[in-house]
Short mmCIF file of C-alpha atoms in Angstrom, two decimals:
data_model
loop_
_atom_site.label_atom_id
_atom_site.label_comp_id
_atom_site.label_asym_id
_atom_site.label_seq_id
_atom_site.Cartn_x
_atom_site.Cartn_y
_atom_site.Cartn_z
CA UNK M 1 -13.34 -20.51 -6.55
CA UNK M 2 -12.31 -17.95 -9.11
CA UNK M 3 -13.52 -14.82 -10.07
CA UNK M 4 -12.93 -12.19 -12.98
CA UNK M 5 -13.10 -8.38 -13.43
CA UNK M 6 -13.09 -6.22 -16.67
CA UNK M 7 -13.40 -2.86 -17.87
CA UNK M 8 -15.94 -3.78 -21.24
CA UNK M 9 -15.80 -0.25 -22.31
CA UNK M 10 -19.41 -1.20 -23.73
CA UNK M 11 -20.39 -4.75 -22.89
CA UNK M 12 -22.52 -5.12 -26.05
CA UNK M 13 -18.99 -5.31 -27.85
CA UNK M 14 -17.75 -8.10 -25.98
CA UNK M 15 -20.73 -10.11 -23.75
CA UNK M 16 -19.99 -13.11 -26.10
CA UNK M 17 -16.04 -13.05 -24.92
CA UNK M 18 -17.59 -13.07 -21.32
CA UNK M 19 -19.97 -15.88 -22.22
CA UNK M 20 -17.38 -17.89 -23.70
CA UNK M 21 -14.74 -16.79 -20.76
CA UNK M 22 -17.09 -17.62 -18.15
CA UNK M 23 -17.49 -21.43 -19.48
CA UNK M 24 -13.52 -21.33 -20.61
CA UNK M 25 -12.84 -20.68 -16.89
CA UNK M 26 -15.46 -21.91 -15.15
CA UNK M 27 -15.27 -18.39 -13.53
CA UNK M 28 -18.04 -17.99 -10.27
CA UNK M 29 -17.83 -14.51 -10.24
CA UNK M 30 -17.25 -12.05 -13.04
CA UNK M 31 -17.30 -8.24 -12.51
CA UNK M 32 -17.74 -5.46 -15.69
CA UNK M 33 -17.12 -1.90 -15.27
CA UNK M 34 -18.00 0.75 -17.68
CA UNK M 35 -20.84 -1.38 -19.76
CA UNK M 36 -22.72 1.83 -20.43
CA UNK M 37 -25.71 -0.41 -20.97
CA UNK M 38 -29.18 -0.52 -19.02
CA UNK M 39 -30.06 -4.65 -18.36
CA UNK M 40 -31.42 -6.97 -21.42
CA UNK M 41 -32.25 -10.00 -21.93
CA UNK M 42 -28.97 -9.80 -24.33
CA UNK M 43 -26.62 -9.56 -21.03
CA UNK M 44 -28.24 -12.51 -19.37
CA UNK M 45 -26.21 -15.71 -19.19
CA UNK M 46 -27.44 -19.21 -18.55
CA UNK M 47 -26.27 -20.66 -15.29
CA UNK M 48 -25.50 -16.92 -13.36
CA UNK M 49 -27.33 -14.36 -11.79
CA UNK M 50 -26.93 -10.52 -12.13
CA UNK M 51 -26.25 -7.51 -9.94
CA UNK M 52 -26.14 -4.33 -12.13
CA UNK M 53 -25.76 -0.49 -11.27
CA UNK M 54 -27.05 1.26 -14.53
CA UNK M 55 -24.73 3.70 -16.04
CA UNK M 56 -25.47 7.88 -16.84
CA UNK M 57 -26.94 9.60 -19.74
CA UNK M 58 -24.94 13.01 -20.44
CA UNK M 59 -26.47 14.36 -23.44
CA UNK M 60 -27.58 11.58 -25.09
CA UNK M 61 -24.16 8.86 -24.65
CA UNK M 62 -23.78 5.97 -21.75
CA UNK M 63 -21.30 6.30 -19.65
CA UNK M 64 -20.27 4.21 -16.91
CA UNK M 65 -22.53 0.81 -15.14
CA UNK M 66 -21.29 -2.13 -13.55
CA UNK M 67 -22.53 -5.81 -13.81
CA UNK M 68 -21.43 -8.61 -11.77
CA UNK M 69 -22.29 -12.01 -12.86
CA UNK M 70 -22.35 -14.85 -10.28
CA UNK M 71 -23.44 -18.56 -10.09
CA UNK M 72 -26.56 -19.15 -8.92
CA UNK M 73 -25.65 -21.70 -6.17
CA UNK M 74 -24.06 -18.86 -4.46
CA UNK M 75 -24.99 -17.13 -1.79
CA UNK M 76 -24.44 -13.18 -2.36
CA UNK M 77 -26.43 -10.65 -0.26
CA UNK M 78 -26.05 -6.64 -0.16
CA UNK M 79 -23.82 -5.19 1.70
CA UNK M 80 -24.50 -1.73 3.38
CA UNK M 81 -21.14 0.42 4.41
CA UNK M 82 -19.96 3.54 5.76
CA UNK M 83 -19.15 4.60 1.93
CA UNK M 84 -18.26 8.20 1.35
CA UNK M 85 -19.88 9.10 -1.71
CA UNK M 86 -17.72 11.40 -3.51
CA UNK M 87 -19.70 11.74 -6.76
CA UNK M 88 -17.68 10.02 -9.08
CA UNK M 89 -16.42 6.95 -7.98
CA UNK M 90 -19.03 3.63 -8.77
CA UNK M 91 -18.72 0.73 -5.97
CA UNK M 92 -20.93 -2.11 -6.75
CA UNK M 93 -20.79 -4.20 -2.76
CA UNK M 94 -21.89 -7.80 -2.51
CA UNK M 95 -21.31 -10.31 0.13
CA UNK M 96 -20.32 -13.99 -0.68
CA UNK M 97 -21.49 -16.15 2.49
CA UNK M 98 -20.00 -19.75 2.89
CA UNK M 99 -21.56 -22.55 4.64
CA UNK M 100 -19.36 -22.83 7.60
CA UNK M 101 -20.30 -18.94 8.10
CA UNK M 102 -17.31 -17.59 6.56
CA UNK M 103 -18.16 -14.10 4.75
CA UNK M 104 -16.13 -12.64 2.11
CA UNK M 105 -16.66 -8.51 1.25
CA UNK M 106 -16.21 -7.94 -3.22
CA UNK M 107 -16.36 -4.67 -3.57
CA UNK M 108 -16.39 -3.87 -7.76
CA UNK M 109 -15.17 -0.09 -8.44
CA UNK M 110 -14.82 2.13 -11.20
CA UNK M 111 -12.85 5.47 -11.17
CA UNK M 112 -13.29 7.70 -14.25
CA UNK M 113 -9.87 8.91 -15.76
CA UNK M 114 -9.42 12.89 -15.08
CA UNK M 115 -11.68 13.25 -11.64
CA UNK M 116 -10.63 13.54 -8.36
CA UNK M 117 -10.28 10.46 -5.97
CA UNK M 118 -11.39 10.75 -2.55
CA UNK M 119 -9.30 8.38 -0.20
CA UNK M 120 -11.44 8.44 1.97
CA UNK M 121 -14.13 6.54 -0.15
CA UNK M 122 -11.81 3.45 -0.20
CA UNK M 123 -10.74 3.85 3.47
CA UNK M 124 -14.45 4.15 4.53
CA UNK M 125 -14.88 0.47 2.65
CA UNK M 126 -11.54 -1.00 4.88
CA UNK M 127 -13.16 0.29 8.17
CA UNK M 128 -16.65 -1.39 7.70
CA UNK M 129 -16.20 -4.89 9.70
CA UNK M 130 -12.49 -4.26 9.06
CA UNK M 131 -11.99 -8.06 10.80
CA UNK M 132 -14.04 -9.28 7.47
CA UNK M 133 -11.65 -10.42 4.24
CA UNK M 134 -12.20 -8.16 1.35
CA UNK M 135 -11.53 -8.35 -2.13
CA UNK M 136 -11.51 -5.20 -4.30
CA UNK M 137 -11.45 -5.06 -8.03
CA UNK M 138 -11.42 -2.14 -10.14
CA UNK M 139 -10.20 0.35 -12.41
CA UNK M 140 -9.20 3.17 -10.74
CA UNK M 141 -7.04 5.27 -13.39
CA UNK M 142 -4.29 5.87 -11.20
CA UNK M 143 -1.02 6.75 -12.35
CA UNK M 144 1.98 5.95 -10.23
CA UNK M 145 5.24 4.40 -10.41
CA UNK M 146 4.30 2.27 -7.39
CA UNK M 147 1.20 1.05 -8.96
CA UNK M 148 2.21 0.77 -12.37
CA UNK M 149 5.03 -0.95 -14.46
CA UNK M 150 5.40 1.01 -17.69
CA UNK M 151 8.65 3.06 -17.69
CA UNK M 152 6.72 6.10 -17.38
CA UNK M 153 6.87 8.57 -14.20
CA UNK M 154 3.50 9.78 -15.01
CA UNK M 155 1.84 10.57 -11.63
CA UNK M 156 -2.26 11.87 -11.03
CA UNK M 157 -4.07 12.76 -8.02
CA UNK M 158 -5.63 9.08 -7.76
CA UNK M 159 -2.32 7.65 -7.95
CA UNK M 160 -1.23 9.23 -4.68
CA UNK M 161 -4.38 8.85 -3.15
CA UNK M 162 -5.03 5.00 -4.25
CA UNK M 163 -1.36 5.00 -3.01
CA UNK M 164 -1.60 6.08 0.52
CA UNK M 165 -4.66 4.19 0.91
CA UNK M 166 -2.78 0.93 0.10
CA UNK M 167 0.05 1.83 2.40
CA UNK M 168 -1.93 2.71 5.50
CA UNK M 169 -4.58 -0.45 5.10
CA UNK M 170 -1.64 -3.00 4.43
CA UNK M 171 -3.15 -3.67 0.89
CA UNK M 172 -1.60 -6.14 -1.34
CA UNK M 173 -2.00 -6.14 -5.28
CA UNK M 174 -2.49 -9.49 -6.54
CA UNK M 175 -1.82 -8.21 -10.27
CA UNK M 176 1.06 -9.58 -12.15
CA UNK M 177 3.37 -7.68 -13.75
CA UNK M 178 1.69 -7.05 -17.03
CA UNK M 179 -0.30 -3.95 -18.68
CA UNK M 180 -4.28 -4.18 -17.87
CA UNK M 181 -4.30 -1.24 -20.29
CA UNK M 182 -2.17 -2.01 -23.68
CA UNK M 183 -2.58 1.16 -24.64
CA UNK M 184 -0.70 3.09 -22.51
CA UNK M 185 1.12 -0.18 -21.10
CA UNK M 186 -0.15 0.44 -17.69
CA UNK M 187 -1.47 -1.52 -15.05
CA UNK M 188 -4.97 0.90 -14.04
CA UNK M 189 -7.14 -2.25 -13.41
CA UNK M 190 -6.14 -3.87 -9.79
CA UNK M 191 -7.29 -6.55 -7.67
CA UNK M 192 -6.39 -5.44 -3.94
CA UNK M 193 -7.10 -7.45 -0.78
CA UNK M 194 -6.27 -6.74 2.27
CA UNK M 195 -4.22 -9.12 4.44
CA UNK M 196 -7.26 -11.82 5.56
CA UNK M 197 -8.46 -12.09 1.70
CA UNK M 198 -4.85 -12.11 0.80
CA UNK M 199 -4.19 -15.46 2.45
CA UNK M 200 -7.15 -16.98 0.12
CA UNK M 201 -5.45 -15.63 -3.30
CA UNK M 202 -3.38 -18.76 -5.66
CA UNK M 203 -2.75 -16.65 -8.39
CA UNK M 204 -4.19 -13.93 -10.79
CA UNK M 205 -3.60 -13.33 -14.62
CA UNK M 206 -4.16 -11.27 -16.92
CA UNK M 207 -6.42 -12.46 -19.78
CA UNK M 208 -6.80 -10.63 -23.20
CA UNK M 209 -9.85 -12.88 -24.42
CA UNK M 210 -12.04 -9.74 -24.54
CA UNK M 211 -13.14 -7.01 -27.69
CA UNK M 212 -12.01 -4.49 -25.36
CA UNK M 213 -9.39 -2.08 -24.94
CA UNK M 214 -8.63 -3.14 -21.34
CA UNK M 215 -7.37 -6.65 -20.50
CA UNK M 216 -9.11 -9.29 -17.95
CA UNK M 217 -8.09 -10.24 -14.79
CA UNK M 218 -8.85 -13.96 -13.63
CA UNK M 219 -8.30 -14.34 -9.63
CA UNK M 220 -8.32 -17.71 -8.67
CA UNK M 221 -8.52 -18.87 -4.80
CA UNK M 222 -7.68 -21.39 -2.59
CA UNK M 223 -11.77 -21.23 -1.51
CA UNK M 224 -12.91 -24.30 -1.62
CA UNK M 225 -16.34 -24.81 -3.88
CA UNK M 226 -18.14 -27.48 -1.57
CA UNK M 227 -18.91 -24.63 0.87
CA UNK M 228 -21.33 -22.78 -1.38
CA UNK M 229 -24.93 -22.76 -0.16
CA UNK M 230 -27.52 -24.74 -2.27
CA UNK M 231 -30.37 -22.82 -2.34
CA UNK M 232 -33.59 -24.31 -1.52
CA UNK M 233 -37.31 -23.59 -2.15
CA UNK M 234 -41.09 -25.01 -0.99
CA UNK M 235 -42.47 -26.90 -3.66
CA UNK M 236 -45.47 -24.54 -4.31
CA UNK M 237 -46.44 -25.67 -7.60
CA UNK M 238 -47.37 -29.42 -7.47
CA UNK M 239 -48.92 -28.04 -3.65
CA UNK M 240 -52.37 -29.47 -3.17
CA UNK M 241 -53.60 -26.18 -1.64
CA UNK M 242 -57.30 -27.02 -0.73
CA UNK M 243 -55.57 -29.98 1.50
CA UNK M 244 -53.00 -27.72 2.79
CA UNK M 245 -55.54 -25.15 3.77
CA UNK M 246 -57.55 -28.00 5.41
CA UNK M 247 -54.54 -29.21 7.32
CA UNK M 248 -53.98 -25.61 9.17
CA UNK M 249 -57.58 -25.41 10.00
CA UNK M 250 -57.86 -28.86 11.40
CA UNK M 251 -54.84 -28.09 13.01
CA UNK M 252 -55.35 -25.06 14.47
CA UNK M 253 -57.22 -24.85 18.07
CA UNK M 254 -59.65 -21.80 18.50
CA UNK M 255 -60.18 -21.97 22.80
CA UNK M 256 -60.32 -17.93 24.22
CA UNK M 257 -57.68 -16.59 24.65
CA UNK M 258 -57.58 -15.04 28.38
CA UNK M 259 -53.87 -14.46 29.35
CA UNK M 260 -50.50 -13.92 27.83
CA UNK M 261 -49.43 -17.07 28.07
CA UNK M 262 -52.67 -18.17 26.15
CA UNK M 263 -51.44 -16.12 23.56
CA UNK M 264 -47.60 -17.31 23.73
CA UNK M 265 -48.80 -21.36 23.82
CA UNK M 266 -51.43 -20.30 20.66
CA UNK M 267 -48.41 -18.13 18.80
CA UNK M 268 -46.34 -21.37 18.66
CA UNK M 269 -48.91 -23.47 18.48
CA UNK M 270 -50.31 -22.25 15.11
CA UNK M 271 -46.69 -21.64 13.71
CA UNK M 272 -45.77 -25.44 14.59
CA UNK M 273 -48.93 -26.25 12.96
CA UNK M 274 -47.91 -24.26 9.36
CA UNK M 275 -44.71 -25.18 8.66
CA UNK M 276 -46.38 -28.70 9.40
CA UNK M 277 -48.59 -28.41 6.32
CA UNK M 278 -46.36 -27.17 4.32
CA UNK M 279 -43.41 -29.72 5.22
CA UNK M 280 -46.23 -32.50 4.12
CA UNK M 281 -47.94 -30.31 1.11
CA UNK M 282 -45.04 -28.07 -0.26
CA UNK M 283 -41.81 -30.15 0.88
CA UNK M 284 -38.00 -27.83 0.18
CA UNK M 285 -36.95 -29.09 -2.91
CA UNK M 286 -33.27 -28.23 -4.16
CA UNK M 287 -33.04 -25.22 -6.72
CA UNK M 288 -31.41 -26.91 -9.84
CA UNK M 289 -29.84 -24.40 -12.70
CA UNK M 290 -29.64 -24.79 -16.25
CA UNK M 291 -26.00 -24.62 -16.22
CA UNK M 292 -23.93 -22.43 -19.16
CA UNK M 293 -24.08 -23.15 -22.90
CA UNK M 294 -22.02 -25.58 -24.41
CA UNK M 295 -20.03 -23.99 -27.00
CA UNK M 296 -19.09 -26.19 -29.67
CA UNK M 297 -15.55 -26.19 -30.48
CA UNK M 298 -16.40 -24.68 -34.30
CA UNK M 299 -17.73 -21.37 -31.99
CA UNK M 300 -14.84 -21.65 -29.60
CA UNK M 301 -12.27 -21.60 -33.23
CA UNK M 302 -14.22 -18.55 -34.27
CA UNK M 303 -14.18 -16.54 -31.01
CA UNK M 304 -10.24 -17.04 -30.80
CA UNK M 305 -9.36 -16.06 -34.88
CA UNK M 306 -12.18 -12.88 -34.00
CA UNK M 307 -9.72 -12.03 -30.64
CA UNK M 308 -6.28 -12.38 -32.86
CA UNK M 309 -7.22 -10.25 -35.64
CA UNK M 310 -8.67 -7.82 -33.07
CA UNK M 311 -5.16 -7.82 -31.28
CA UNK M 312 -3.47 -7.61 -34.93
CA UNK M 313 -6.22 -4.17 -35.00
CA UNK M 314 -5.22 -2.68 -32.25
CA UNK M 315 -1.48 -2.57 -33.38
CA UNK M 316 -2.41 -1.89 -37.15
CA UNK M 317 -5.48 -0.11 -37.29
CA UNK M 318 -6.15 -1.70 -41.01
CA UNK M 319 -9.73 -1.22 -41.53
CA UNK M 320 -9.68 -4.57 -43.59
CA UNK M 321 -9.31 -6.15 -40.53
CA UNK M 322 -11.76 -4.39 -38.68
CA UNK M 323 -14.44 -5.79 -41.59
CA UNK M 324 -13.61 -8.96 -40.69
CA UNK M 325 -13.68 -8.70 -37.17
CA UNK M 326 -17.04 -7.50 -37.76
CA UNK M 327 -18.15 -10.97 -40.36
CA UNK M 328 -17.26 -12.78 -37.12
CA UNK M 329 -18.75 -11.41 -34.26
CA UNK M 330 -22.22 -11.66 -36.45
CA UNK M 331 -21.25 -15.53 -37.44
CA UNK M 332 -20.33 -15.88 -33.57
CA UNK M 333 -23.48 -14.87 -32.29
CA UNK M 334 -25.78 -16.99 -34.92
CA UNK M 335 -23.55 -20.00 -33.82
CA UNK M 336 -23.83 -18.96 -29.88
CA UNK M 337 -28.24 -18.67 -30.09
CA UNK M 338 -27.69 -22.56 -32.40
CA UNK M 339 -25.37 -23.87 -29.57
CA UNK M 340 -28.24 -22.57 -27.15
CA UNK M 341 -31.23 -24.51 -29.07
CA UNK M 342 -29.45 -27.59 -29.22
CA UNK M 343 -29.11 -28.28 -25.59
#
């Protein structure tokens, strides 16, 4: 399986990068920090379901939200833990259940830059069914020679906290030696596991496929796909419901009920007689999934020039570039909603 994490400072920028990144890799589960946008049908992609924690409103401008994007053959569930909620930090939980009853913890977490970073809050996620594998991904802003691999000794509060927290819960960071962060040429965005989920990493990479000023990180594992739950449902609609309604009262015996064990034999008795009816009137039927778009390779040419000019942008800052950039994300989109209508 493989998953992905970025910070999309603003999703709307980049959600056709994801889209494209998400069939490029045929990524299962993709995490976004700091999207600053509320859900729309605009963030939806075909094939995945979403989890999404909407971001603030300080007078007037978005700031913060997380989205995580997973297949919907999955099996993810809520996760409740002893979190210490320190005000600032975002943790987005989910569960990922396997068939042989395997359970992996992804916790998703954004740190702003310039506020203070309770230890505690990550220790608190490490002690919740601590004999559980967990993968965290993030950005947590932290500055520390340990973490990072510029030549800078810049050090912050969540450096040394982040730090410690690593240390003392035998933490491993699965990040290559590359910038997340060109900018600066640091390496703020982590994926951490600790040593059960560590055992299940191949490899991770960075990725700069995104109109963002952070890079991605692509975490592929040694979890196999074939243990995925297939979701089933009762086949409701083509239900013939006077006949099913017929069944259960046929079925169901009306004598008086004068003792407990009346009441135990009649309790079984009408719940064998249900899920009768509706085995023979509304049979489980496998859920099936449109799965992604297509891209054609013509949108696939135009999303890689957009990403190399934007790269040439970022070192430039010529606004003739930033014009074009612009021309293609607008042609990219048209040719992403014709891709769609010709499936």
């Amino acid at each position: 399986m493989k998953f992905g994490f970025l910070n999309t400072h603003g999703i709307d920028s980049c959600i056709d990068d994801i889209r494209h990144f998400l069939q490029t890799y045929d990524i299962d589960i993709f995490a976004c920090v700091e999207t600053w946008s509320d859900m729309k049908p605009e963030l939806e992609i075909d094939g995945y379901e979403v989890t999404l924690i909407e971001p603030l409103t300080v007078n007037g401008r978005r700031y913060r939200g997380t989205i995580l994007y997973h297949k919907k053959d999955l099996r993810l569930t809520d996760k409740i833990t002893n979190e210490v909620n320190d005000g600032e930090t975002t943790v987005l939980t989910k569960v990922l259940h396997y068939d042989n009853g395997e359970m992996l913890d992804i916790h998703v977490i954004y740190h702003p830059a310039q506020r203070q970073f309770s230890k505690r809050y990550l220790d608190a996620i490490l002690t919740t069914d601590p004999d559980r594998s967990k993968l965290i991904m993030g950005d947590f802003n932290a500055y520390h020679p340990a973490l990072n691999i510029d030549n800078s000794q810049a050090i912050n509060p969540a450096g040394r906290a982040l730090l410690r927290s690593i240390q003392e819960n035998s933490l491993q960071i699965e990040n290559p030696d590359e910038p997340t962060y060109p900018t600066s040429g640091s390496r703020i965005d982590l994926v951490l596991t600790n040593p059960l989920a560590h055992v299940l990493i191949d490899q991770c990479n960075v990725k700069d496929d995104f109109n963002s000023d952070h890079a991605g990180l692509l975490v592929t594992t040694t979890i196999p796909r074939h243990v995925t739950l297939k979701p089933k449902a009762r086949d409701w609609k083509n239900c013939n419901t006077d006949e099913f309604k017929q069944d259960i009262n046929t079925g169901i015996q009306r004598n008086p009920l004068t003792s407990k064990e009346d009441i135990e034999d009649a309790i079984e008795h009408w719940t064998r007689t249900i899920l009768n009816a509706a085995d023979k009137h509304a049979p489980l039927r496998e859920i099936k999934f449109r799965s992604p778009t297509e891209l054609r390779k013509l949108t696939k040419i135009l999303i890689q020039r957009r990403n190399r000019l934007r790269r040439r942008y970022r070192l430039t800052r010529q606004e003739n570039l930033k014009v074009e950039i612009n021309q293609l994300t607008r042609r990219i989109r048209a040719a992403v909603e014709n891709d769609k209508r010709k499936m």
